[in-house]
């Protein structure tokens, strides 16, 4: 007898996402499971600093406030909730939720998942957490939990765990698990799959996108959609964009299964409905990723505003005047960036101005502060004409460093802790396969020669970019077969380096995904030591894809 599809919605893509999304997802249409993703690499650092101040902290307090408002509503509607809002302290959040439920008189069974915390093995890290899979969530739901709190699990586990519980999938049901992992990856960033941050945002009304849901079937296929009447839109483009986000090659590895992204097939099933099928899965790798978050030191910055004429000479003068102070204090890292936002004969003072940004980093807060603060302020009456800064420099603030490590799958004590205190251990996978790159598939035949026009790449291609530690990824896709024949041959790794000068001295890996008419580029080391270190203007590479789309190259006129 066929098992009914499982409707899983998501109400959070990060810590700080739309507060009202939980209520909206519960009231705008039917659901079986509601998930919330609150964790990112940067969030773990933030929660780690919170816990230094208060050992009882370390979880997403926003979620507790959302549950105060909506826990009763979820119970009335029979919706179970799964979230990684536990952060560094899943047990603490679970206890807080039990107390909240008692106070509200809502009879819910709260469980949590633990085993991800490896901090005792990394005493020099502020937080060290393994990315667990979904079977701890599965165990908690199978034992009757209404609300499951986790710490660091993979984002997709919030969906694959409930799907395995609902359908009774075994750990070696790789194709089905892979389908759920892909669905989970599509939901994890909330409104990014319903038109948010979308290259072709003018295709629909994205002023307030609704949050997404997936109808998952017993065979692992799924339909991504949203509640009727909510904003935004879902089509094969929005799904492709999110599928490429923060991924790399054809193999998308997780603790439970490696999903083959090169097998994914997207089919528009109707308005705001895209079916995901064909997903193949393989045994997971033998190791788990561990996110290590450390305090890297202290950071300080000042931005000088240069207005009108002689911008380059004014910038040279500031650098020369600051040189003695920097030479005396000798901060470990000094970076100057001149951003030419000015234009000739500008109609406003702001559009006549450029920005010269100085950033210093050092292990010593006094050095990071002293190097800028006093010297920069002293230039107020003895600097370039029109001297002013966007804000006075401060004392230096701490910044973090993210590093990925790996441990054997059996090195963690993955455990579901049930509402009655029982502990259910989760066994590591029986079979594993070392991760290897998939050979590049054959490219389509190139377009025949014809007239071309120099135009922005974005006239024919979409893109979405993001970060993974110190690496940036840029997914680029097109919407027609002819455009794919051109893109696959034109946008090589070498061409990418030409269009994105920051990448010219860095390793750039190109991955080809013909089913999606897509290329995925990984720029290794572009983001330095990760987002918390703020090594560049756009520290998470969120707009790197849009920069690429704005670059001009010769495009066949038949595509324009």
Coordinates of C-alpha atoms in Angstrom, one line a residue:
X1 CA 0.0 0.0 0.0
X2 CA 1.5 3.3 -1.1
X3 CA 2.4 5.8 1.7
X4 CA 1.0 9.3 1.3
X5 CA 3.5 12.0 0.2
X6 CA 5.1 14.0 3.0
X7 CA 4.7 17.8 2.9
X8 CA 7.7 19.5 4.4
X9 CA 8.0 23.2 4.6
X10 CA 10.8 25.5 5.7
X11 CA 10.4 28.7 7.7
X12 CA 14.0 29.9 8.2
X13 CA 17.1 30.0 6.0
X14 CA 19.4 31.7 8.6
X15 CA 19.5 33.1 12.1
X16 CA 17.7 36.4 11.6
X17 CA 15.4 35.3 8.8
X18 CA 11.7 36.5 8.6
X19 CA 10.3 36.1 12.1
X20 CA 6.7 35.7 11.0
X21 CA 7.5 32.9 8.5
X22 CA 6.7 30.2 11.1
X23 CA 3.2 31.5 11.6
X24 CA 2.8 32.0 7.8
X25 CA 3.8 28.5 7.0
X26 CA 1.5 27.1 9.6
X27 CA -1.5 29.1 8.5
X28 CA -1.2 29.5 4.8
X29 CA -1.6 25.8 3.9
X30 CA -1.3 22.2 5.0
X31 CA 2.0 20.7 6.2
X32 CA 3.2 17.6 7.9
X33 CA 6.6 18.8 9.0
X34 CA 8.0 22.3 9.4
X35 CA 11.8 22.8 9.4
X36 CA 13.9 25.7 10.4
X37 CA 17.6 26.2 9.4
X38 CA 19.4 28.7 11.6
X39 CA 23.0 27.7 11.3
X40 CA 25.8 28.9 9.0
X41 CA 29.5 28.9 9.4
X42 CA 29.4 32.5 10.8
X43 CA 26.4 31.7 13.1
X44 CA 28.4 29.0 14.9
X45 CA 31.1 31.6 15.7
X46 CA 28.4 34.0 16.9
X47 CA 26.8 31.4 19.1
X48 CA 30.3 30.4 20.4
X49 CA 30.9 34.0 21.5
X50 CA 27.5 34.0 23.2
X51 CA 28.3 30.9 25.1
X52 CA 31.6 32.5 26.4
X53 CA 29.5 35.1 28.1
X54 CA 26.7 32.7 29.2
X55 CA 27.3 28.9 29.4
X56 CA 23.5 28.4 29.2
X57 CA 23.4 30.2 25.8
X58 CA 24.6 28.9 22.4
X59 CA 21.3 28.3 20.7
X60 CA 19.1 30.5 18.4
X61 CA 16.9 32.5 20.9
X62 CA 14.7 33.7 18.0
X63 CA 13.4 30.1 17.6
X64 CA 12.3 30.0 21.3
X65 CA 10.3 33.3 20.7
X66 CA 8.8 31.9 17.6
X67 CA 7.6 28.8 19.5
X68 CA 6.1 30.9 22.2
X69 CA 3.9 32.4 19.5
X70 CA 3.3 29.3 17.4
X71 CA 3.8 26.0 19.4
X72 CA 0.2 25.7 20.2
X73 CA -0.8 26.4 16.6
X74 CA 1.6 23.7 15.3
X75 CA 0.1 21.2 17.8
X76 CA -3.5 22.0 16.8
X77 CA -2.6 21.5 13.1
X78 CA -0.7 18.3 13.7
X79 CA 2.5 19.7 12.3
X80 CA 5.8 18.3 13.7
X81 CA 8.8 20.6 13.9
X82 CA 12.5 19.8 13.1
X83 CA 15.2 22.5 13.6
X84 CA 18.9 22.9 14.0
X85 CA 18.3 26.0 16.2
X86 CA 20.0 24.1 19.0
X87 CA 23.4 25.3 17.6
X88 CA 26.0 24.6 20.3
X89 CA 23.5 23.7 23.0
X90 CA 20.7 21.5 21.6
X91 CA 20.0 20.1 25.1
X92 CA 19.7 23.5 26.5
X93 CA 17.2 24.6 23.9
X94 CA 15.2 21.3 24.3
X95 CA 14.9 22.0 28.0
X96 CA 13.8 25.6 27.4
X97 CA 11.2 24.3 25.0
X98 CA 9.8 21.8 27.5
X99 CA 9.5 24.5 30.1
X100 CA 7.8 26.7 27.5
X101 CA 5.4 23.9 26.5
X102 CA 4.5 23.3 30.2
X103 CA 3.8 27.0 30.7
X104 CA 1.7 27.2 27.6
X105 CA -0.1 24.0 28.4
X106 CA 0.8 22.4 25.0
X107 CA 1.4 18.6 25.3
X108 CA 4.3 18.2 22.9
X109 CA 7.1 15.7 23.2
X110 CA 10.5 17.4 22.7
X111 CA 13.6 15.4 21.7
X112 CA 17.1 16.5 20.7
X113 CA 20.1 15.1 18.8
X114 CA 23.6 15.2 20.1
X115 CA 27.1 13.9 19.2
X116 CA 28.2 16.7 16.9
X117 CA 30.2 18.6 19.6
X118 CA 33.9 17.7 19.2
X119 CA 35.2 20.7 21.1
X120 CA 37.0 18.6 23.8
X121 CA 39.2 17.3 21.0
X122 CA 40.0 20.8 19.8
X123 CA 40.6 23.0 22.9
X124 CA 42.0 25.8 20.8
X125 CA 38.7 26.2 18.9
X126 CA 35.8 28.3 20.0
X127 CA 33.5 25.7 18.5
X128 CA 34.2 22.3 16.8
X129 CA 31.2 20.5 15.5
X130 CA 30.8 17.6 13.1
X131 CA 28.1 17.7 10.4
X132 CA 25.8 14.9 11.3
X133 CA 23.3 13.2 9.0
X134 CA 19.5 12.8 9.4
X135 CA 19.1 9.4 11.1
X136 CA 19.2 10.9 14.6
X137 CA 16.1 13.0 13.5
X138 CA 14.6 9.8 12.0
X139 CA 15.0 8.0 15.3
X140 CA 13.4 10.8 17.4
X141 CA 10.4 11.0 15.0
X142 CA 9.9 7.3 14.9
X143 CA 9.8 7.3 18.7
X144 CA 7.0 9.9 18.7
X145 CA 8.7 13.3 19.0
X146 CA 6.6 16.3 18.1
X147 CA 9.6 18.7 18.1
X148 CA 13.2 17.7 17.3
X149 CA 16.1 20.0 18.1
X150 CA 19.5 19.4 16.7
X151 CA 22.9 21.0 16.8
X152 CA 25.2 20.9 13.7
X153 CA 23.6 18.6 11.2
X154 CA 23.8 19.1 7.4
X155 CA 21.1 21.5 6.3
X156 CA 19.6 18.8 4.1
X157 CA 19.3 16.4 7.0
X158 CA 16.4 18.5 8.3
X159 CA 14.4 17.1 5.3
X160 CA 16.0 13.7 4.7
X161 CA 15.6 12.7 8.4
X162 CA 11.8 13.2 8.5
X163 CA 11.5 11.6 5.0
X164 CA 13.3 8.4 6.2
X165 CA 11.1 8.3 9.3
X166 CA 7.9 8.7 7.3
X167 CA 8.6 6.2 4.6
X168 CA 10.7 3.7 6.6
X169 CA 13.7 4.0 4.4
X170 CA 16.7 1.9 5.3
X171 CA 20.2 3.5 5.5
X172 CA 21.1 1.9 2.1
X173 CA 18.1 3.3 0.2
X174 CA 20.6 5.6 -1.5
X175 CA 18.5 6.8 -4.4
X176 CA 15.6 7.7 -2.2
X177 CA 17.8 9.3 0.4
X178 CA 19.6 11.3 -2.3
X179 CA 16.3 12.6 -3.7
X180 CA 15.3 13.8 -0.2
X181 CA 18.8 15.4 0.3
X182 CA 18.3 17.3 -3.0
X183 CA 14.9 18.4 -1.8
X184 CA 16.4 19.4 1.5
X185 CA 19.2 21.4 -0.2
X186 CA 16.5 23.2 -2.2
X187 CA 14.5 24.2 0.9
X188 CA 17.3 25.0 3.3
X189 CA 17.8 28.6 2.2
X190 CA 14.1 29.5 2.5
X191 CA 12.9 32.0 0.0
X192 CA 16.0 31.6 -2.3
X193 CA 14.1 28.9 -4.1
X194 CA 10.9 31.0 -4.4
X195 CA 12.4 33.9 -6.2
X196 CA 14.6 35.5 -3.5
X197 CA 18.1 36.6 -4.6
X198 CA 17.2 35.3 -8.1
X199 CA 19.1 36.5 -11.2
X200 CA 15.9 36.9 -13.3
X201 CA 13.9 38.4 -10.4
X202 CA 11.8 40.4 -12.8
X203 CA 10.1 37.2 -14.0
X204 CA 7.7 37.4 -11.0
X205 CA 6.7 39.4 -8.0
X206 CA 9.4 38.9 -5.4
X207 CA 8.6 41.8 -3.1
X208 CA 7.8 39.3 -0.3
X209 CA 8.4 35.7 -1.4
X210 CA 6.6 33.0 0.3
X211 CA 8.7 30.2 2.0
X212 CA 9.0 26.9 0.2
X213 CA 7.7 23.4 0.8
X214 CA 8.4 20.0 -0.8
X215 CA 6.0 17.2 -1.4
X216 CA 8.2 14.1 -1.0
X217 CA 7.2 10.8 -2.4
X218 CA 8.0 7.3 -1.3
X219 CA 10.3 6.8 -4.3
X220 CA 12.4 9.8 -3.4
X221 CA 11.0 12.1 -6.0
X222 CA 9.7 15.5 -4.9
X223 CA 7.8 18.5 -6.0
X224 CA 9.1 21.9 -4.8
X225 CA 6.3 24.5 -4.4
X226 CA 4.9 27.0 -2.0
X227 CA 1.6 27.7 -0.4
X228 CA -1.1 29.1 -2.7
X229 CA -1.5 32.9 -2.6
X230 CA 1.9 33.6 -1.2
X231 CA 4.5 35.9 -3.0
X232 CA 7.4 34.9 -5.1
X233 CA 7.4 32.1 -7.7
X234 CA 8.9 28.7 -8.3
X235 CA 10.1 27.6 -11.7
X236 CA 12.9 25.5 -13.1
X237 CA 15.2 28.6 -13.0
X238 CA 14.7 29.3 -9.3
X239 CA 15.2 25.7 -8.5
X240 CA 18.3 25.4 -10.7
X241 CA 19.8 28.5 -9.0
X242 CA 19.3 27.0 -5.5
X243 CA 20.5 23.6 -6.6
X244 CA 23.8 25.1 -7.7
X245 CA 24.2 27.3 -4.5
X246 CA 27.2 26.4 -2.4
X247 CA 27.8 23.1 -4.2
X248 CA 30.7 22.1 -6.3
X249 CA 31.0 19.0 -8.5
X250 CA 28.6 16.3 -9.6
X251 CA 28.9 14.5 -6.2
X252 CA 27.1 16.2 -3.3
X253 CA 28.5 14.4 -0.3
X254 CA 26.7 14.0 3.0
X255 CA 26.9 11.8 6.1
X256 CA 24.1 9.5 4.9
X257 CA 24.4 9.5 1.1
X258 CA 26.3 11.1 -1.7
X259 CA 23.8 12.6 -4.1
X260 CA 24.7 12.7 -7.8
X261 CA 23.7 16.2 -8.9
X262 CA 24.5 15.3 -12.5
X263 CA 21.5 13.0 -12.5
X264 CA 18.9 15.5 -11.3
X265 CA 16.1 16.2 -13.7
X266 CA 13.8 19.2 -13.3
X267 CA 10.3 19.3 -14.9
X268 CA 7.8 22.1 -14.5
X269 CA 4.6 20.4 -13.4
X270 CA 2.4 23.5 -13.3
X271 CA 2.4 27.1 -11.8
X272 CA 4.8 27.2 -8.9
X273 CA 5.5 23.5 -9.1
X274 CA 8.7 21.8 -10.2
X275 CA 9.3 18.1 -10.0
X276 CA 12.7 16.7 -9.0
X277 CA 13.4 13.3 -10.3
X278 CA 16.1 10.9 -11.6
X279 CA 18.3 11.5 -8.6
X280 CA 20.8 8.7 -8.0
X281 CA 22.6 8.1 -4.7
X282 CA 25.8 6.4 -3.7
X283 CA 27.2 5.3 -0.3
X284 CA 28.5 8.2 1.7
X285 CA 32.2 9.0 2.2
X286 CA 34.0 7.4 5.2
X287 CA 34.5 10.7 7.0
X288 CA 32.4 13.5 8.5
X289 CA 33.2 17.2 7.9
X290 CA 34.0 19.1 11.1
X291 CA 33.6 22.9 11.2
X292 CA 36.3 24.5 13.4
X293 CA 35.6 28.1 14.5
X294 CA 38.5 30.0 16.1
X295 CA 39.1 33.6 17.1
X296 CA 41.6 34.9 14.6
X297 CA 42.5 38.2 16.2
X298 CA 41.2 41.7 16.0
X299 CA 40.1 43.8 13.1
X300 CA 39.7 47.5 12.5
X301 CA 38.9 49.6 9.6
X302 CA 38.4 53.2 8.4
X303 CA 36.9 54.4 5.1
X304 CA 38.2 57.8 3.8
X305 CA 35.9 59.7 1.5
X306 CA 37.7 61.3 -1.4
X307 CA 35.7 63.9 -3.3
X308 CA 36.0 65.6 -6.7
X309 CA 39.3 66.0 -8.5
X310 CA 42.7 64.2 -8.1
X311 CA 41.2 61.1 -6.5
X312 CA 44.3 59.0 -7.1
X313 CA 46.6 61.6 -5.7
X314 CA 44.5 62.1 -2.6
X315 CA 44.5 58.3 -2.1
X316 CA 48.3 58.3 -2.4
X317 CA 48.6 61.1 0.1
X318 CA 46.5 59.2 2.7
X319 CA 48.6 56.1 2.3
X320 CA 51.8 58.2 2.7
X321 CA 50.5 59.9 5.8
X322 CA 49.4 56.7 7.4
X323 CA 52.6 54.9 6.6
X324 CA 54.6 55.9 9.7
X325 CA 51.8 54.9 12.0
X326 CA 51.5 51.5 10.4
X327 CA 55.2 51.0 10.3
X328 CA 55.5 51.8 14.1
X329 CA 52.6 49.6 15.2
X330 CA 53.2 46.9 12.6
X331 CA 49.8 45.2 12.4
X332 CA 50.0 41.6 11.0
X333 CA 47.8 42.4 8.0
X334 CA 47.2 45.7 6.2
X335 CA 44.9 46.1 3.2
X336 CA 44.0 49.2 1.2
X337 CA 41.1 49.3 -1.3
X338 CA 40.2 52.2 -3.5
X339 CA 36.6 52.0 -4.8
X340 CA 36.0 54.4 -7.6
X341 CA 32.3 55.3 -7.0
X342 CA 32.9 58.8 -8.3
X343 CA 31.9 60.2 -11.7
X344 CA 33.0 63.4 -13.6
X345 CA 30.9 66.5 -13.2
X346 CA 28.7 64.8 -10.7
X347 CA 25.3 66.2 -9.8
X348 CA 25.6 65.3 -6.1
X349 CA 28.5 65.3 -3.7
X350 CA 28.0 61.6 -3.0
X351 CA 28.3 60.7 -6.7
X352 CA 31.4 62.9 -6.9
X353 CA 33.1 60.8 -4.1
X354 CA 35.3 57.7 -4.0
X355 CA 36.0 55.5 -1.0
X356 CA 39.4 54.5 0.2
X357 CA 39.2 51.7 2.7
X358 CA 41.9 50.7 5.1
X359 CA 41.6 47.4 7.0
X360 CA 44.1 46.1 9.6
X361 CA 44.2 42.8 11.4
X362 CA 46.4 41.7 14.3
X363 CA 46.3 39.2 17.2
X364 CA 46.6 42.1 19.6
X365 CA 43.6 44.4 20.0
X366 CA 45.8 47.3 21.0
X367 CA 47.7 47.0 17.8
X368 CA 44.6 46.8 15.6
X369 CA 43.1 49.8 17.4
X370 CA 46.2 51.9 17.8
X371 CA 47.3 51.5 14.2
X372 CA 44.2 53.2 12.9
X373 CA 42.4 55.2 15.4
X374 CA 44.9 57.8 16.5
X375 CA 46.7 58.3 13.2
X376 CA 43.5 58.5 11.1
X377 CA 41.8 61.0 13.4
X378 CA 44.9 63.2 13.5
X379 CA 44.6 63.7 9.7
X380 CA 41.3 65.6 10.1
X381 CA 42.9 69.0 9.7
X382 CA 46.1 68.1 8.0
X383 CA 45.1 65.7 5.2
X384 CA 43.7 65.9 1.7
X385 CA 41.2 68.7 0.8
X386 CA 37.7 67.7 1.8
X387 CA 38.9 65.2 4.4
X388 CA 36.2 63.1 6.1
X389 CA 35.6 59.5 6.9
X390 CA 32.3 57.4 6.9
X391 CA 32.7 56.7 10.6
X392 CA 35.5 57.1 13.2
X393 CA 37.7 54.0 13.6
X394 CA 37.1 52.0 16.8
X395 CA 39.2 50.0 19.2
X396 CA 39.3 46.9 17.0
X397 CA 36.8 44.0 17.1
X398 CA 37.4 40.3 17.2
X399 CA 37.1 38.3 14.0
X400 CA 36.8 34.6 13.4
X401 CA 38.5 32.0 11.3
X402 CA 36.7 28.9 9.8
X403 CA 38.5 25.7 9.0
X404 CA 37.2 22.4 7.9
X405 CA 38.6 19.1 9.3
X406 CA 37.4 15.5 8.8
X407 CA 37.0 12.6 11.2
X408 CA 35.9 9.0 10.6
X409 CA 32.2 8.4 10.6
X410 CA 32.4 6.3 13.8
X411 CA 34.3 9.0 15.7
X412 CA 31.1 10.7 16.9
X413 CA 28.5 9.6 19.4
X414 CA 25.4 10.4 17.2
X415 CA 22.5 10.0 19.6
X416 CA 18.8 10.8 19.7
X417 CA 17.7 11.9 23.2
X418 CA 14.0 11.3 23.6
X419 CA 11.4 13.2 25.5
X420 CA 11.4 10.6 28.3
X421 CA 15.2 10.7 28.6
X422 CA 15.9 7.5 26.7
X423 CA 18.9 7.6 24.5
X424 CA 18.9 6.0 21.0
X425 CA 22.4 5.5 19.5
X426 CA 22.6 6.0 15.7
X427 CA 25.0 3.6 14.0
X428 CA 27.5 5.0 11.4
X429 CA 26.9 3.9 7.9
X430 CA 27.8 0.3 7.2
X431 CA 29.2 1.0 3.7
X432 CA 31.2 4.0 2.6
X433 CA 32.9 5.0 -0.6
X434 CA 35.8 7.5 -0.8
X435 CA 34.8 10.6 -2.7
X436 CA 36.2 11.0 -6.2
X437 CA 35.5 13.5 -8.9
X438 CA 33.2 12.5 -11.7
X439 CA 34.8 12.5 -15.1
X440 CA 33.7 15.5 -17.2
X441 CA 30.8 14.5 -19.4
X442 CA 30.9 15.1 -23.1
X443 CA 30.1 18.7 -24.2
X444 CA 27.4 19.5 -26.7
X445 CA 28.5 20.5 -30.2
X446 CA 29.4 24.2 -30.4
X447 CA 27.1 26.7 -32.1
X448 CA 28.1 27.3 -35.7
X449 CA 29.9 30.5 -36.4
X450 CA 27.8 33.6 -36.8
X451 CA 27.6 37.3 -35.9
X452 CA 28.3 38.3 -32.3
X453 CA 27.6 41.3 -30.1
X454 CA 29.6 42.4 -27.1
X455 CA 27.1 42.3 -24.3
X456 CA 26.9 41.3 -20.6
X457 CA 26.9 37.6 -19.9
X458 CA 23.7 38.1 -17.8
X459 CA 21.7 38.8 -21.0
X460 CA 21.7 35.0 -21.5
X461 CA 22.9 33.4 -18.3
X462 CA 21.8 33.3 -14.7
X463 CA 24.2 32.9 -11.8
X464 CA 24.2 32.4 -8.0
X465 CA 27.2 32.4 -5.8
X466 CA 28.2 31.7 -2.2
X467 CA 30.8 30.6 0.2
X468 CA 32.2 27.4 1.7
X469 CA 34.9 28.3 4.2
X470 CA 37.6 30.1 2.2
X471 CA 36.3 29.0 -1.2
X472 CA 33.7 30.7 -3.3
X473 CA 31.4 28.9 -5.8
X474 CA 29.6 30.4 -8.7
X475 CA 26.9 28.4 -10.5
X476 CA 26.0 29.6 -14.0
X477 CA 23.1 28.3 -16.1
X478 CA 21.2 29.1 -19.3
X479 CA 17.6 28.4 -20.3
X480 CA 17.9 27.0 -23.8
X481 CA 19.8 24.3 -25.6
X482 CA 21.5 26.7 -28.0
X483 CA 22.6 28.9 -25.1
X484 CA 24.1 25.8 -23.5
X485 CA 26.0 24.9 -26.6
X486 CA 27.6 28.3 -26.5
X487 CA 28.2 28.6 -22.7
X488 CA 29.7 25.1 -22.3
X489 CA 32.5 26.0 -24.8
X490 CA 32.9 29.7 -24.1
X491 CA 33.0 29.9 -20.3
X492 CA 36.0 27.8 -19.5
X493 CA 38.0 28.1 -16.3
X494 CA 40.5 30.3 -18.1
X495 CA 37.7 32.6 -19.4
X496 CA 36.3 32.8 -15.9
X497 CA 39.7 34.0 -14.6
X498 CA 39.8 36.7 -17.3
X499 CA 36.3 38.0 -16.4
X500 CA 37.0 37.8 -12.6
X501 CA 40.5 39.3 -12.1
X502 CA 40.5 38.4 -8.4
X503 CA 40.6 34.8 -9.4
X504 CA 43.6 35.0 -11.8
X505 CA 46.2 33.7 -9.4
X506 CA 43.9 31.2 -7.7
X507 CA 42.9 27.6 -8.6
X508 CA 39.6 27.6 -10.4
X509 CA 37.8 24.3 -10.9
X510 CA 35.0 24.0 -13.5
X511 CA 32.3 21.4 -13.1
X512 CA 29.8 20.6 -15.9
X513 CA 26.2 19.6 -15.3
X514 CA 24.5 19.1 -18.7
X515 CA 21.1 18.1 -17.3
X516 CA 20.8 21.5 -15.7
X517 CA 22.5 23.3 -18.6
X518 CA 24.9 24.6 -15.9
X519 CA 28.5 25.1 -15.0
X520 CA 29.7 25.4 -11.4
X521 CA 33.0 27.1 -10.7
X522 CA 34.9 26.8 -7.4
X523 CA 37.4 29.6 -6.7
X524 CA 39.7 28.1 -4.1
X525 CA 41.0 30.6 -1.4
X526 CA 39.1 33.6 -2.7
X527 CA 37.6 34.3 0.8
X528 CA 40.8 33.8 2.8
X529 CA 40.0 32.3 6.2
X530 CA 36.2 32.4 5.7
X531 CA 33.4 34.9 6.1
X532 CA 34.1 35.8 9.7
X533 CA 37.6 37.0 8.7
X534 CA 36.0 39.5 6.2
X535 CA 38.9 39.2 3.8
X536 CA 37.2 41.0 0.9
X537 CA 34.5 43.5 0.1
X538 CA 31.9 40.8 -0.3
X539 CA 33.1 38.3 2.3
X540 CA 30.5 35.6 1.5
X541 CA 30.8 36.0 -2.3
X542 CA 27.0 36.6 -2.4
X543 CA 27.3 39.0 -5.4
X544 CA 30.2 37.3 -7.2
X545 CA 27.8 35.7 -9.6
X546 CA 26.1 39.1 -10.4
X547 CA 29.5 40.6 -11.0
X548 CA 30.3 37.8 -13.5
X549 CA 26.9 38.4 -15.2
X550 CA 27.7 42.1 -15.6
X551 CA 31.0 41.3 -17.5
X552 CA 31.0 41.8 -21.3
X553 CA 32.0 39.2 -23.8
X554 CA 31.1 38.4 -27.4
X555 CA 27.7 36.6 -27.5
X556 CA 26.1 35.1 -30.6
X557 CA 23.4 37.4 -31.8
X558 CA 21.1 34.4 -32.3
X559 CA 21.0 34.1 -28.4
X560 CA 20.2 37.8 -27.9

